[in-house]
Short mmCIF file of C-alpha atoms in Angstrom, two decimals:
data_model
loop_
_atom_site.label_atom_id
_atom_site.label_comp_id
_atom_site.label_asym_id
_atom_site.label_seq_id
_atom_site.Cartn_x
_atom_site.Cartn_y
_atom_site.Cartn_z
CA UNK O 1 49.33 5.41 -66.85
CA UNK O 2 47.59 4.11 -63.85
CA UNK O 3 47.20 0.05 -63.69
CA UNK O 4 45.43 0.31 -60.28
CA UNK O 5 42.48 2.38 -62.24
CA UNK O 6 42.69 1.76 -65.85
CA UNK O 7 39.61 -1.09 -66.81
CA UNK O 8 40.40 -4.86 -67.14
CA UNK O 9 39.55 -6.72 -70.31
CA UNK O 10 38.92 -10.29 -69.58
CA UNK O 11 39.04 -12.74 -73.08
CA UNK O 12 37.17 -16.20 -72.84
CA UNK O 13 37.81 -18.74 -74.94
CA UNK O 14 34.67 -20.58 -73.82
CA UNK O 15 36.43 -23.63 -71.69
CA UNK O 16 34.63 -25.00 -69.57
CA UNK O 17 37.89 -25.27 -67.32
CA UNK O 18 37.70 -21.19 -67.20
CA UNK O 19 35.16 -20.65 -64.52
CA UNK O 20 36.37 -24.09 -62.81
CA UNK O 21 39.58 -22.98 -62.43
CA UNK O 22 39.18 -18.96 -62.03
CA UNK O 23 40.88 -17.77 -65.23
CA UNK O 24 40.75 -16.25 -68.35
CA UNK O 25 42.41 -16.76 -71.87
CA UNK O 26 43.99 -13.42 -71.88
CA UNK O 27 43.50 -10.44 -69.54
CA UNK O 28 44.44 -6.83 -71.15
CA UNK O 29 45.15 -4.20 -68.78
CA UNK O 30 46.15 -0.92 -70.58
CA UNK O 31 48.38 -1.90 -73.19
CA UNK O 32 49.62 -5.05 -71.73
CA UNK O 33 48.44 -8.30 -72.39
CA UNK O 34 48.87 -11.78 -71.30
CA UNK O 35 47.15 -15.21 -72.70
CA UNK O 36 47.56 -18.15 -70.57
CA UNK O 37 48.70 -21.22 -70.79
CA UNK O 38 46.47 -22.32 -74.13
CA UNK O 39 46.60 -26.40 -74.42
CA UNK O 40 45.55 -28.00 -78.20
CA UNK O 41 41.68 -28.00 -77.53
CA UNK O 42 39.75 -28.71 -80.84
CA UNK O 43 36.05 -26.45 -81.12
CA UNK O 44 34.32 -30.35 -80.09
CA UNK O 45 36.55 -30.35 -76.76
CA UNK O 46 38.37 -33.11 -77.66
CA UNK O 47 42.29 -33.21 -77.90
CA UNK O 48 43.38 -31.99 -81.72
CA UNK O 49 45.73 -34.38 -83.52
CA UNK O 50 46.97 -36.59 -81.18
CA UNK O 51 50.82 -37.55 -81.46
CA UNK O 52 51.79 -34.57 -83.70
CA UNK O 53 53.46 -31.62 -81.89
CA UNK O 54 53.03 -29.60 -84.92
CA UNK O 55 49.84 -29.71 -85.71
CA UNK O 56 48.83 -29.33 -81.41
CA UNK O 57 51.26 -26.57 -81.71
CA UNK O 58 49.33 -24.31 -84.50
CA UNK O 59 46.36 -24.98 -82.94
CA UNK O 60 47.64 -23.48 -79.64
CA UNK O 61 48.90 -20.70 -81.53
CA UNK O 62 45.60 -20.35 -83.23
CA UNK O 63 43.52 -19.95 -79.67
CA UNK O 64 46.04 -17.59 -78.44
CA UNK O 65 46.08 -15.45 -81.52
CA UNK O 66 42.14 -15.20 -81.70
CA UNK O 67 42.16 -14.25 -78.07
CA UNK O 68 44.97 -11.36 -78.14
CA UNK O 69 42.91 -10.32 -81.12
CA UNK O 70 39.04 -9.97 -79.33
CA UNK O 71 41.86 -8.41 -76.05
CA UNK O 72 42.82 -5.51 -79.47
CA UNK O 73 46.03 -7.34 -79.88
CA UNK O 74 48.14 -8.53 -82.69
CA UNK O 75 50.99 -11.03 -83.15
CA UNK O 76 53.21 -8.05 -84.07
CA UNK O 77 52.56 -6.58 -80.50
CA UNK O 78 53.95 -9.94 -79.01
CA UNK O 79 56.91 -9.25 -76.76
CA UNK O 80 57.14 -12.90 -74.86
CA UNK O 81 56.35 -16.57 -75.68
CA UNK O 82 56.63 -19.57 -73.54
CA UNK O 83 56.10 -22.94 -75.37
CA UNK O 84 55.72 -26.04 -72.97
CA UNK O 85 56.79 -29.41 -73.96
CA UNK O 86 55.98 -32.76 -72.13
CA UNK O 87 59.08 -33.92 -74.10
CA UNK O 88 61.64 -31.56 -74.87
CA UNK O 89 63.29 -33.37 -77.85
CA UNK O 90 60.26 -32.40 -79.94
CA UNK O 91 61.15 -29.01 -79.41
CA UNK O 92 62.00 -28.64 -83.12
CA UNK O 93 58.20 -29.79 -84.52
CA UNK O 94 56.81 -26.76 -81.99
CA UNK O 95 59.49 -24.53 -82.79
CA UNK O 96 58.40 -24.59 -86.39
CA UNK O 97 55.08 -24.08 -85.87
CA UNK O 98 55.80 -21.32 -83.88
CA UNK O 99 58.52 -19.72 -86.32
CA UNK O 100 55.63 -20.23 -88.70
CA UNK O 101 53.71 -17.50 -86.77
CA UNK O 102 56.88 -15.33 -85.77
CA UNK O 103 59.42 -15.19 -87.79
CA UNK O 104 59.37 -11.37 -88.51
CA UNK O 105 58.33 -10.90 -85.13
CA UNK O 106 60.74 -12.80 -82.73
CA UNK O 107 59.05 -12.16 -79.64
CA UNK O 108 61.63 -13.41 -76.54
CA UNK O 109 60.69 -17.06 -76.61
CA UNK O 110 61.33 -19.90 -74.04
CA UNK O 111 61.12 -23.59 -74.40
CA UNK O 112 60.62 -26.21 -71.73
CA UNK O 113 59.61 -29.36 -70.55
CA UNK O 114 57.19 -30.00 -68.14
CA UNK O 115 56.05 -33.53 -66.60
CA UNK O 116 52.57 -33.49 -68.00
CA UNK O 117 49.51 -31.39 -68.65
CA UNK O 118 45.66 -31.67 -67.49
CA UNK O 119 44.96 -33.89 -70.44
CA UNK O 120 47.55 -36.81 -71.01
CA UNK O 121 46.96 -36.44 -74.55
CA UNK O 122 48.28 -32.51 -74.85
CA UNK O 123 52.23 -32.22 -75.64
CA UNK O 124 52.47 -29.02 -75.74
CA UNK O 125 50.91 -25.79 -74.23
CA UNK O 126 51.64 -21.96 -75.60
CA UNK O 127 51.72 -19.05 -73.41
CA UNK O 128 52.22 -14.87 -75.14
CA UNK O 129 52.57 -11.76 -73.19
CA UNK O 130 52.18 -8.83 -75.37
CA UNK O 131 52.16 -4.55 -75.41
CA UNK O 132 50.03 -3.05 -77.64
CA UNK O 133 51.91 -0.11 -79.03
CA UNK O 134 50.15 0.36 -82.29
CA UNK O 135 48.33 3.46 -81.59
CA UNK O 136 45.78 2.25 -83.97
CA UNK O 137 44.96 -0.87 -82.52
CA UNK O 138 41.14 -0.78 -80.59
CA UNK O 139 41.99 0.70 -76.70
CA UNK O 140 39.89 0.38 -73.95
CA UNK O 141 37.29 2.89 -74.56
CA UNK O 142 34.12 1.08 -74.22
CA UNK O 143 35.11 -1.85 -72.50
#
């Protein structure tokens, strides 16, 4: 397969911070597909449950999963997670949400901590790279 010819899918998740910035949620590209970093953004814009890794944490996963789904991805076709902390000794809250979502999956998986995010508020961003392989899964056709 070609990369330098084969159509880009671009997935919005309707932030506002998207065209700001330059970016997209996820971007497929043949069977690949990456979701960027995806902060705990509730549908009204504000910041969802404030103080509670968990619950910020599912609702990461939640964005990213609906946006590898409209890029023809599943969670199954994750290969790579990256979960970003602003403190790294509530790594275990996250890492249940996430093992929540993955546990018969167990995508390569990182954990780290960074100083901060955009929003002082967010403790937690989620990041997926994943390769469709499912040769029933939507392609590109159409795009």
């Amino acid at each position: 397969m070609d990369l330098h010819t084969t159509p880009r899918r671009l997935v919005s998740s309707g932030s506002p911070l998207e065209p700001e910035i330059g970016f997209s949620r996820a971007v497929r590209t043949g069977p690949y597909v990456s979701v960027a970093g995806t902060a705990p953004i509730a549908p009204d814009g504000t910041t969802t449950a404030p103080g509670d890794v968990h619950a910020q944490t599912v609702r990461c996963l939640d964005i990213a999963e609906a946006a590898l789904r409209e890029a023809g991805a599943r969670l199954e076709d994750v290969v790579r997670t990256r979960v970003m902390l602003t403190d790294a000794t509530t790594w275990r809250e996250a890492a249940r949400a996430h093992g929540e979502r993955f546990a018969a999956v167990r995508p390569a998986c990182t954990f780290v901590e960074v100083s901060r995010f955009i929003d002082p508020q967010w403790l937690v961003e989620v990041e997926m790279d994943a390769v469709v392989t499912d040769h029933t899964a939507p392609d590109m056709v159409g795009w």
